[in-house]
PDB file of C-alpha atoms in Angstrom:
ATOM      1  CA  UNK A   1     -42.567 -63.513  43.917  1.00 48.00           C
ATOM      2  CA  UNK A   2     -44.216 -60.191  45.670  1.00 51.00           C
ATOM      3  CA  UNK A   3     -41.256 -57.698  43.660  1.00 50.00           C
ATOM      4  CA  UNK A   4     -41.479 -60.195  40.524  1.00 48.00           C
ATOM      5  CA  UNK A   5     -44.971 -59.110  40.258  1.00 47.00           C
ATOM      6  CA  UNK A   6     -44.193 -55.713  41.017  1.00 51.00           C
ATOM      7  CA  UNK A   7     -41.347 -55.503  38.167  1.00 53.00           C
ATOM      8  CA  UNK A   8     -41.930 -57.733  35.925  1.00 62.00           C
ATOM      9  CA  UNK A   9     -45.815 -56.167  33.365  1.00 72.00           C
ATOM     10  CA  UNK A  10     -45.415 -59.001  31.059  1.00 74.00           C
ATOM     11  CA  UNK A  11     -46.263 -61.778  34.293  1.00 75.00           C
ATOM     12  CA  UNK A  12     -48.812 -59.256  34.948  1.00 81.00           C
ATOM     13  CA  UNK A  13     -50.557 -58.911  31.832  1.00 82.00           C
ATOM     14  CA  UNK A  14     -50.747 -63.292  32.065  1.00 80.00           C
ATOM     15  CA  UNK A  15     -52.359 -62.899  35.051  1.00 83.00           C
ATOM     16  CA  UNK A  16     -54.612 -59.692  34.093  1.00 88.00           C
ATOM     17  CA  UNK A  17     -55.983 -62.470  30.614  1.00 89.00           C
ATOM     18  CA  UNK A  18     -56.511 -65.711  32.948  1.00 88.00           C
ATOM     19  CA  UNK A  19     -58.134 -63.948  35.469  1.00 89.00           C
ATOM     20  CA  UNK A  20     -59.914 -62.422  32.474  1.00 91.00           C
ATOM     21  CA  UNK A  21     -60.493 -65.566  31.390  1.00 90.00           C
ATOM     22  CA  UNK A  22     -61.837 -68.189  34.253  1.00 89.00           C
ATOM     23  CA  UNK A  23     -64.242 -64.871  35.550  1.00 92.00           C
ATOM     24  CA  UNK A  24     -65.746 -65.264  32.580  1.00 90.00           C
ATOM     25  CA  UNK A  25     -66.409 -68.748  32.381  1.00 89.00           C
ATOM     26  CA  UNK A  26     -67.985 -68.640  36.256  1.00 90.00           C
ATOM     27  CA  UNK A  27     -70.034 -66.000  35.497  1.00 92.00           C
ATOM     28  CA  UNK A  28     -71.160 -66.624  32.003  1.00 90.00           C
ATOM     29  CA  UNK A  29     -75.259 -67.795  33.698  1.00 91.00           C
ATOM     30  CA  UNK A  30     -75.288 -63.923  34.500  1.00 92.00           C
ATOM     31  CA  UNK A  31     -72.985 -62.141  31.542  1.00 92.00           C
ATOM     32  CA  UNK A  32     -74.155 -64.149  28.527  1.00 91.00           C
ATOM     33  CA  UNK A  33     -76.578 -61.957  26.465  1.00 90.00           C
ATOM     34  CA  UNK A  34     -78.651 -64.946  25.044  1.00 91.00           C
ATOM     35  CA  UNK A  35     -79.184 -68.676  26.123  1.00 91.00           C
ATOM     36  CA  UNK A  36     -75.732 -70.322  23.907  1.00 92.00           C
ATOM     37  CA  UNK A  37     -78.056 -72.862  22.696  1.00 91.00           C
ATOM     38  CA  UNK A  38     -81.149 -70.739  21.911  1.00 90.00           C
ATOM     39  CA  UNK A  39     -81.945 -71.152  17.745  1.00 91.00           C
ATOM     40  CA  UNK A  40     -83.327 -68.169  16.530  1.00 90.00           C
ATOM     41  CA  UNK A  41     -83.049 -68.535  12.487  1.00 89.00           C
ATOM     42  CA  UNK A  42     -83.895 -64.668  11.479  1.00 90.00           C
ATOM     43  CA  UNK A  43     -80.759 -63.883  12.833  1.00 90.00           C
ATOM     44  CA  UNK A  44     -78.775 -66.508  11.531  1.00 92.00           C
ATOM     45  CA  UNK A  45     -75.613 -65.562  10.407  1.00 91.00           C
ATOM     46  CA  UNK A  46     -76.125 -61.919  11.707  1.00 92.00           C
ATOM     47  CA  UNK A  47     -72.801 -59.456  12.118  1.00 92.00           C
ATOM     48  CA  UNK A  48     -71.966 -58.023  15.514  1.00 93.00           C
ATOM     49  CA  UNK A  49     -74.264 -55.696  16.649  1.00 91.00           C
ATOM     50  CA  UNK A  50     -75.365 -54.249  20.203  1.00 92.00           C
ATOM     51  CA  UNK A  51     -77.712 -57.259  20.287  1.00 91.00           C
ATOM     52  CA  UNK A  52     -75.494 -59.613  19.512  1.00 92.00           C
ATOM     53  CA  UNK A  53     -71.838 -58.617  19.489  1.00 92.00           C
ATOM     54  CA  UNK A  54     -70.555 -61.422  18.424  1.00 94.00           C
ATOM     55  CA  UNK A  55     -72.433 -61.447  15.735  1.00 93.00           C
ATOM     56  CA  UNK A  56     -74.575 -65.174  15.165  1.00 93.00           C
ATOM     57  CA  UNK A  57     -73.979 -67.996  14.400  1.00 92.00           C
ATOM     58  CA  UNK A  58     -75.465 -70.431  11.304  1.00 90.00           C
ATOM     59  CA  UNK A  59     -78.102 -71.017  13.610  1.00 91.00           C
ATOM     60  CA  UNK A  60     -78.564 -67.405  15.039  1.00 92.00           C
ATOM     61  CA  UNK A  61     -77.094 -68.389  18.173  1.00 94.00           C
ATOM     62  CA  UNK A  62     -75.134 -66.133  19.576  1.00 94.00           C
ATOM     63  CA  UNK A  63     -71.480 -66.332  19.707  1.00 94.00           C
ATOM     64  CA  UNK A  64     -70.261 -64.213  22.530  1.00 94.00           C
ATOM     65  CA  UNK A  65     -72.921 -66.725  24.475  1.00 94.00           C
ATOM     66  CA  UNK A  66     -71.219 -69.104  23.399  1.00 94.00           C
ATOM     67  CA  UNK A  67     -67.140 -68.215  23.412  1.00 94.00           C
ATOM     68  CA  UNK A  68     -68.246 -67.741  27.216  1.00 94.00           C
ATOM     69  CA  UNK A  69     -70.050 -70.829  27.793  1.00 93.00           C
ATOM     70  CA  UNK A  70     -66.986 -72.238  26.052  1.00 92.00           C
ATOM     71  CA  UNK A  71     -65.036 -71.012  28.978  1.00 91.00           C
ATOM     72  CA  UNK A  72     -66.516 -73.529  30.868  1.00 89.00           C
ATOM     73  CA  UNK A  73     -66.077 -76.547  28.658  1.00 90.00           C
ATOM     74  CA  UNK A  74     -62.215 -76.230  27.573  1.00 89.00           C
ATOM     75  CA  UNK A  75     -60.351 -74.432  30.228  1.00 89.00           C
ATOM     76  CA  UNK A  76     -62.083 -76.675  33.034  1.00 90.00           C
ATOM     77  CA  UNK A  77     -61.650 -79.886  30.430  1.00 91.00           C
ATOM     78  CA  UNK A  78     -57.926 -78.208  30.709  1.00 91.00           C
ATOM     79  CA  UNK A  79     -57.641 -78.342  34.188  1.00 91.00           C
ATOM     80  CA  UNK A  80     -58.784 -81.825  34.508  1.00 92.00           C
ATOM     81  CA  UNK A  81     -56.237 -83.582  32.486  1.00 93.00           C
ATOM     82  CA  UNK A  82     -53.917 -81.349  33.977  1.00 92.00           C
ATOM     83  CA  UNK A  83     -54.690 -83.340  37.498  1.00 92.00           C
ATOM     84  CA  UNK A  84     -54.977 -86.061  36.362  1.00 93.00           C
ATOM     85  CA  UNK A  85     -51.854 -85.925  34.372  1.00 92.00           C
ATOM     86  CA  UNK A  86     -50.256 -84.845  37.699  1.00 92.00           C
ATOM     87  CA  UNK A  87     -51.629 -87.577  40.158  1.00 92.00           C
ATOM     88  CA  UNK A  88     -50.555 -89.955  37.699  1.00 90.00           C
ATOM     89  CA  UNK A  89     -46.782 -88.287  36.857  1.00 90.00           C
ATOM     90  CA  UNK A  90     -46.124 -87.583  39.799  1.00 89.00           C
ATOM     91  CA  UNK A  91     -46.197 -90.618  42.044  1.00 88.00           C
ATOM     92  CA  UNK A  92     -44.516 -91.929  39.222  1.00 86.00           C
ATOM     93  CA  UNK A  93     -42.098 -90.098  38.408  1.00 86.00           C
ATOM     94  CA  UNK A  94     -40.342 -90.287  42.019  1.00 86.00           C
ATOM     95  CA  UNK A  95     -40.309 -93.802  42.797  1.00 84.00           C
ATOM     96  CA  UNK A  96     -38.963 -94.258  39.616  1.00 82.00           C
ATOM     97  CA  UNK A  97     -36.784 -91.099  39.522  1.00 82.00           C
ATOM     98  CA  UNK A  98     -35.387 -92.057  43.420  1.00 80.00           C
ATOM     99  CA  UNK A  99     -35.121 -95.717  43.405  1.00 79.00           C
ATOM    100  CA  UNK A 100     -33.777 -96.844  39.952  1.00 73.00           C
ATOM    101  CA  UNK A 101     -33.771-100.691  39.049  1.00 70.00           C
ATOM    102  CA  UNK A 102     -34.406-102.525  36.586  1.00 73.00           C
ATOM    103  CA  UNK A 103     -38.658-101.570  36.994  1.00 70.00           C
ATOM    104  CA  UNK A 104     -37.252 -98.417  35.875  1.00 70.00           C
ATOM    105  CA  UNK A 105     -35.649 -99.032  32.732  1.00 75.00           C
ATOM    106  CA  UNK A 106     -38.517-100.989  31.705  1.00 77.00           C
ATOM    107  CA  UNK A 107     -40.875 -98.241  32.500  1.00 77.00           C
ATOM    108  CA  UNK A 108     -38.190 -95.872  30.469  1.00 78.00           C
ATOM    109  CA  UNK A 109     -38.561 -97.830  27.953  1.00 78.00           C
ATOM    110  CA  UNK A 110     -42.296 -98.099  27.014  1.00 76.00           C
ATOM    111  CA  UNK A 111     -42.514 -94.892  27.214  1.00 79.00           C
ATOM    112  CA  UNK A 112     -39.925 -94.456  24.677  1.00 77.00           C
ATOM    113  CA  UNK A 113     -41.893 -96.445  22.890  1.00 75.00           C
ATOM    114  CA  UNK A 114     -44.875 -93.717  23.739  1.00 75.00           C
ATOM    115  CA  UNK A 115     -42.750 -90.803  22.856  1.00 75.00           C
ATOM    116  CA  UNK A 116     -42.187 -91.539  19.851  1.00 76.00           C
ATOM    117  CA  UNK A 117     -45.824 -91.699  18.520  1.00 77.00           C
ATOM    118  CA  UNK A 118     -47.219 -88.142  17.551  1.00 78.00           C
ATOM    119  CA  UNK A 119     -49.683 -86.706  20.044  1.00 80.00           C
ATOM    120  CA  UNK A 120     -52.717 -85.685  18.140  1.00 82.00           C
ATOM    121  CA  UNK A 121     -52.102 -89.131  16.229  1.00 84.00           C
ATOM    122  CA  UNK A 122     -51.892 -91.577  19.328  1.00 85.00           C
ATOM    123  CA  UNK A 123     -54.640 -89.443  20.745  1.00 87.00           C
ATOM    124  CA  UNK A 124     -56.856 -89.783  17.863  1.00 88.00           C
ATOM    125  CA  UNK A 125     -56.647 -92.324  17.076  1.00 88.00           C
ATOM    126  CA  UNK A 126     -57.307 -93.690  21.262  1.00 88.00           C
ATOM    127  CA  UNK A 127     -60.283 -91.466  20.646  1.00 88.00           C
ATOM    128  CA  UNK A 128     -61.618 -93.292  17.305  1.00 85.00           C
ATOM    129  CA  UNK A 129     -61.606 -96.753  19.194  1.00 88.00           C
ATOM    130  CA  UNK A 130     -63.250 -95.228  21.802  1.00 86.00           C
ATOM    131  CA  UNK A 131     -65.335 -93.357  20.658  1.00 86.00           C
ATOM    132  CA  UNK A 132     -66.314 -89.082  19.980  1.00 87.00           C
ATOM    133  CA  UNK A 133     -66.944 -87.871  23.078  1.00 88.00           C
ATOM    134  CA  UNK A 134     -65.569 -85.047  25.726  1.00 88.00           C
ATOM    135  CA  UNK A 135     -65.328 -87.358  28.284  1.00 90.00           C
ATOM    136  CA  UNK A 136     -63.281 -90.213  26.202  1.00 91.00           C
ATOM    137  CA  UNK A 137     -61.461 -86.925  25.016  1.00 91.00           C
ATOM    138  CA  UNK A 138     -60.399 -86.033  28.275  1.00 91.00           C
ATOM    139  CA  UNK A 139     -59.252 -89.886  28.818  1.00 92.00           C
ATOM    140  CA  UNK A 140     -57.538 -90.292  25.663  1.00 91.00           C
ATOM    141  CA  UNK A 141     -55.180 -86.766  26.543  1.00 91.00           C
ATOM    142  CA  UNK A 142     -54.367 -88.300  29.825  1.00 91.00           C
ATOM    143  CA  UNK A 143     -52.983 -92.028  28.301  1.00 88.00           C
ATOM    144  CA  UNK A 144     -50.656 -89.582  26.126  1.00 88.00           C
ATOM    145  CA  UNK A 145     -49.813 -87.213  28.150  1.00 87.00           C
ATOM    146  CA  UNK A 146     -48.807 -88.663  30.899  1.00 87.00           C
ATOM    147  CA  UNK A 147     -45.554 -90.145  29.221  1.00 86.00           C
ATOM    148  CA  UNK A 148     -43.999 -86.872  28.870  1.00 86.00           C
ATOM    149  CA  UNK A 149     -44.550 -85.662  32.550  1.00 89.00           C
ATOM    150  CA  UNK A 150     -43.266 -88.935  33.759  1.00 88.00           C
ATOM    151  CA  UNK A 151     -39.892 -88.375  31.565  1.00 87.00           C
ATOM    152  CA  UNK A 152     -39.335 -84.837  32.901  1.00 88.00           C
ATOM    153  CA  UNK A 153     -40.626 -85.163  36.124  1.00 89.00           C
ATOM    154  CA  UNK A 154     -38.425 -88.441  37.236  1.00 87.00           C
ATOM    155  CA  UNK A 155     -35.121 -86.040  35.279  1.00 86.00           C
ATOM    156  CA  UNK A 156     -35.580 -83.291  38.018  1.00 87.00           C
ATOM    157  CA  UNK A 157     -35.595 -86.405  40.479  1.00 86.00           C
ATOM    158  CA  UNK A 158     -33.071 -88.088  39.522  1.00 84.00           C
ATOM    159  CA  UNK A 159     -30.448 -84.585  38.790  1.00 85.00           C
ATOM    160  CA  UNK A 160     -32.171 -83.628  43.164  1.00 82.00           C
ATOM    161  CA  UNK A 161     -30.379 -87.198  44.207  1.00 79.00           C
ATOM    162  CA  UNK A 162     -27.436 -86.178  43.843  1.00 77.00           C
ATOM    163  CA  UNK A 163     -27.033 -82.936  46.020  1.00 75.00           C
ATOM    164  CA  UNK A 164     -25.203 -84.088  49.274  1.00 74.00           C
ATOM    165  CA  UNK A 165     -28.586 -82.289  50.924  1.00 74.00           C
ATOM    166  CA  UNK A 166     -29.806 -85.441  50.036  1.00 73.00           C
ATOM    167  CA  UNK A 167     -27.077 -87.049  50.786  1.00 73.00           C
ATOM    168  CA  UNK A 168     -27.100 -85.807  54.198  1.00 77.00           C
ATOM    169  CA  UNK A 169     -31.100 -86.033  54.850  1.00 73.00           C
ATOM    170  CA  UNK A 170     -30.579 -90.645  54.578  1.00 74.00           C
ATOM    171  CA  UNK A 171     -26.925 -90.230  56.417  1.00 75.00           C
ATOM    172  CA  UNK A 172     -29.495 -88.713  59.434  1.00 75.00           C
ATOM    173  CA  UNK A 173     -31.492 -91.459  59.272  1.00 73.00           C
ATOM    174  CA  UNK A 174     -34.709 -89.617  57.608  1.00 73.00           C
ATOM    175  CA  UNK A 175     -36.643 -92.054  55.778  1.00 76.00           C
ATOM    176  CA  UNK A 176     -37.138 -92.987  51.773  1.00 72.00           C
ATOM    177  CA  UNK A 177     -40.894 -91.116  51.816  1.00 77.00           C
ATOM    178  CA  UNK A 178     -40.399 -88.544  54.663  1.00 79.00           C
ATOM    179  CA  UNK A 179     -37.200 -87.931  51.369  1.00 79.00           C
ATOM    180  CA  UNK A 180     -38.832 -87.460  49.034  1.00 80.00           C
ATOM    181  CA  UNK A 181     -41.840 -84.691  50.796  1.00 78.00           C
ATOM    182  CA  UNK A 182     -39.906 -82.560  52.365  1.00 80.00           C
ATOM    183  CA  UNK A 183     -36.336 -82.818  50.272  1.00 79.00           C
ATOM    184  CA  UNK A 184     -37.577 -83.467  46.539  1.00 83.00           C
ATOM    185  CA  UNK A 185     -41.372 -83.133  46.026  1.00 84.00           C
ATOM    186  CA  UNK A 186     -40.280 -79.028  47.059  1.00 83.00           C
ATOM    187  CA  UNK A 187     -37.382 -78.685  45.098  1.00 84.00           C
ATOM    188  CA  UNK A 188     -39.505 -80.230  41.378  1.00 85.00           C
ATOM    189  CA  UNK A 189     -42.533 -77.890  42.272  1.00 85.00           C
ATOM    190  CA  UNK A 190     -41.428 -74.934  40.325  1.00 82.00           C
ATOM    191  CA  UNK A 191     -39.753 -76.633  37.893  1.00 85.00           C
ATOM    192  CA  UNK A 192     -43.594 -78.770  37.059  1.00 87.00           C
ATOM    193  CA  UNK A 193     -45.540 -75.263  37.244  1.00 83.00           C
ATOM    194  CA  UNK A 194     -43.646 -73.861  34.914  1.00 81.00           C
ATOM    195  CA  UNK A 195     -44.282 -76.801  32.414  1.00 84.00           C
ATOM    196  CA  UNK A 196     -47.978 -77.026  33.519  1.00 84.00           C
ATOM    197  CA  UNK A 197     -48.156 -73.267  32.571  1.00 80.00           C
ATOM    198  CA  UNK A 198     -47.216 -74.159  29.082  1.00 80.00           C
ATOM    199  CA  UNK A 199     -48.322 -77.186  28.751  1.00 86.00           C
ATOM    200  CA  UNK A 200     -51.939 -76.204  29.981  1.00 87.00           C
ATOM    201  CA  UNK A 201     -52.241 -74.084  26.088  1.00 86.00           C
ATOM    202  CA  UNK A 202     -51.447 -77.105  24.085  1.00 87.00           C
ATOM    203  CA  UNK A 203     -54.274 -78.971  25.511  1.00 90.00           C
ATOM    204  CA  UNK A 204     -56.349 -76.086  25.184  1.00 90.00           C
ATOM    205  CA  UNK A 205     -55.046 -76.776  21.278  1.00 89.00           C
ATOM    206  CA  UNK A 206     -55.694 -80.433  21.227  1.00 89.00           C
ATOM    207  CA  UNK A 207     -59.443 -80.488  22.589  1.00 90.00           C
ATOM    208  CA  UNK A 208     -60.143 -76.750  20.330  1.00 89.00           C
ATOM    209  CA  UNK A 209     -58.333 -79.435  17.203  1.00 88.00           C
ATOM    210  CA  UNK A 210     -60.051 -82.883  18.860  1.00 89.00           C
ATOM    211  CA  UNK A 211     -63.977 -81.295  18.585  1.00 88.00           C
ATOM    212  CA  UNK A 212     -63.007 -79.582  15.231  1.00 87.00           C
ATOM    213  CA  UNK A 213     -62.516 -82.840  13.934  1.00 85.00           C
ATOM    214  CA  UNK A 214     -65.466 -83.655  15.203  1.00 85.00           C
ATOM    215  CA  UNK A 215     -64.051 -86.316  18.094  1.00 87.00           C
ATOM    216  CA  UNK A 216     -63.857 -84.404  21.185  1.00 84.00           C
ATOM    217  CA  UNK A 217     -67.581 -82.250  22.133  1.00 82.00           C
ATOM    218  CA  UNK A 218     -70.549 -83.020  20.347  1.00 82.00           C
ATOM    219  CA  UNK A 219     -73.242 -80.230  18.777  1.00 81.00           C
ATOM    220  CA  UNK A 220     -74.968 -79.079  20.620  1.00 85.00           C
ATOM    221  CA  UNK A 221     -72.305 -78.643  22.994  1.00 86.00           C
ATOM    222  CA  UNK A 222     -70.240 -74.891  23.639  1.00 89.00           C
ATOM    223  CA  UNK A 223     -67.105 -75.628  23.029  1.00 89.00           C
ATOM    224  CA  UNK A 224     -64.164 -73.110  20.809  1.00 91.00           C
ATOM    225  CA  UNK A 225     -62.793 -76.099  18.548  1.00 90.00           C
ATOM    226  CA  UNK A 226     -66.707 -77.071  18.063  1.00 89.00           C
ATOM    227  CA  UNK A 227     -67.472 -73.441  17.071  1.00 90.00           C
ATOM    228  CA  UNK A 228     -64.572 -73.715  14.732  1.00 90.00           C
ATOM    229  CA  UNK A 229     -66.073 -76.789  12.716  1.00 89.00           C
ATOM    230  CA  UNK A 230     -69.387 -74.989  12.493  1.00 88.00           C
ATOM    231  CA  UNK A 231     -68.002 -72.207  11.091  1.00 89.00           C
ATOM    232  CA  UNK A 232     -65.670 -73.647   8.327  1.00 88.00           C
ATOM    233  CA  UNK A 233     -68.709 -73.686   5.795  1.00 87.00           C
ATOM    234  CA  UNK A 234     -69.731 -70.039   6.726  1.00 89.00           C
ATOM    235  CA  UNK A 235     -66.049 -68.149   7.205  1.00 86.00           C
ATOM    236  CA  UNK A 236     -66.361 -66.572   3.421  1.00 87.00           C
ATOM    237  CA  UNK A 237     -69.523 -64.636   3.870  1.00 90.00           C
ATOM    238  CA  UNK A 238     -69.783 -64.197   8.074  1.00 90.00           C
ATOM    239  CA  UNK A 239     -66.253 -64.612   8.683  1.00 91.00           C
ATOM    240  CA  UNK A 240     -66.755 -63.376  12.356  1.00 91.00           C
ATOM    241  CA  UNK A 241     -68.249 -67.096  13.693  1.00 93.00           C
ATOM    242  CA  UNK A 242     -64.718 -67.937  13.123  1.00 92.00           C
ATOM    243  CA  UNK A 243     -62.510 -65.161  14.292  1.00 93.00           C
ATOM    244  CA  UNK A 244     -64.490 -64.569  17.781  1.00 94.00           C
ATOM    245  CA  UNK A 245     -63.591 -68.410  18.173  1.00 93.00           C
ATOM    246  CA  UNK A 246     -59.704 -68.397  17.365  1.00 92.00           C
ATOM    247  CA  UNK A 247     -58.737 -65.174  19.390  1.00 93.00           C
ATOM    248  CA  UNK A 248     -60.659 -66.395  22.286  1.00 93.00           C
ATOM    249  CA  UNK A 249     -58.263 -69.854  22.091  1.00 92.00           C
ATOM    250  CA  UNK A 250     -55.385 -67.627  20.844  1.00 91.00           C
ATOM    251  CA  UNK A 251     -55.613 -65.542  23.784  1.00 92.00           C
ATOM    252  CA  UNK A 252     -56.162 -68.568  26.234  1.00 91.00           C
ATOM    253  CA  UNK A 253     -52.655 -70.313  25.124  1.00 90.00           C
ATOM    254  CA  UNK A 254     -50.940 -66.253  24.196  1.00 89.00           C
ATOM    255  CA  UNK A 255     -51.437 -65.989  28.432  1.00 88.00           C
ATOM    256  CA  UNK A 256     -49.888 -69.685  28.832  1.00 86.00           C
ATOM    257  CA  UNK A 257     -47.318 -69.316  27.086  1.00 85.00           C
ATOM    258  CA  UNK A 258     -46.355 -65.290  29.012  1.00 84.00           C
ATOM    259  CA  UNK A 259     -46.739 -67.158  32.389  1.00 81.00           C
ATOM    260  CA  UNK A 260     -44.578 -69.871  31.388  1.00 77.00           C
ATOM    261  CA  UNK A 261     -41.525 -67.806  30.094  1.00 77.00           C
ATOM    262  CA  UNK A 262     -41.465 -64.888  32.752  1.00 71.00           C
ATOM    263  CA  UNK A 263     -41.940 -68.122  35.753  1.00 69.00           C
ATOM    264  CA  UNK A 264     -38.921 -70.083  33.977  1.00 67.00           C
ATOM    265  CA  UNK A 265     -37.319 -66.523  34.006  1.00 65.00           C
ATOM    266  CA  UNK A 266     -37.696 -66.195  38.079  1.00 56.00           C
ATOM    267  CA  UNK A 267     -36.706 -69.698  38.242  1.00 55.00           C
ATOM    268  CA  UNK A 268     -33.431 -69.471  36.097  1.00 56.00           C
ATOM    269  CA  UNK A 269     -32.891 -65.953  38.192  1.00 45.00           C
ATOM    270  CA  UNK A 270     -33.581 -67.629  41.796  1.00 45.00           C
ATOM    271  CA  UNK A 271     -31.553 -70.511  40.607  1.00 49.00           C
ATOM    272  CA  UNK A 272     -28.089 -68.380  40.248  1.00 48.00           C
ATOM    273  CA  UNK A 273     -28.336 -66.196  43.094  1.00 46.00           C
ATOM    274  CA  UNK A 274     -29.425 -69.525  45.294  1.00 47.00           C
TER     275      UNK A 274
END
């Protein structure tokens, strides 16, 4: 791993971007030049300046401050969604992929029916039933995304179960729990990490998209998608109100894409060497 970081500039670039974004979010209260919720109508739609580096929105709020605080909403929500999804999907995928049988067959057919519906359509439907809010949006995305994780992880488990060393582990008297913990889970960790890194960017896009539609974070919460929604009416006269929140989303998704691609390459090389 150390050698990869020394020779792969793209991976280093992606890590630096993510660390920078995380740093900005963690230290937002000390870095932000203004209160992200403070309204100054006399300064509305101001272009970038020394006082307001990214300009102001239609209510005179500092866009830079709102973007920095938006890291806490968008990225933290994405991390929570990812952890909840893995917490649900990993045990189910391990058990169904290892044991198989009728339960596995029934669950896979239920998952197939869920995956047949586009993610964004099903997510919007669930949020519409639960009501627009950040918590309901997080629950809706988890409910929709866990199925794809189960199918992906289950396929990895089934592949590993066909290996000879796993048969040897069974013959050696290892319990099912020990086999899952010691022989299967470590083998699927890197592929799950790659899949999660790529999906993290998609989750942020989903959060931004739902907030843009008014189904996620509600005003005046500083969230990137909600900021884009507020900026639509003023884009032609003050394009900066949409450009900077959009760049924040693009930058985060780009970093996740780079990390996923480079980790995937590293995993493929390790597999060939093995």
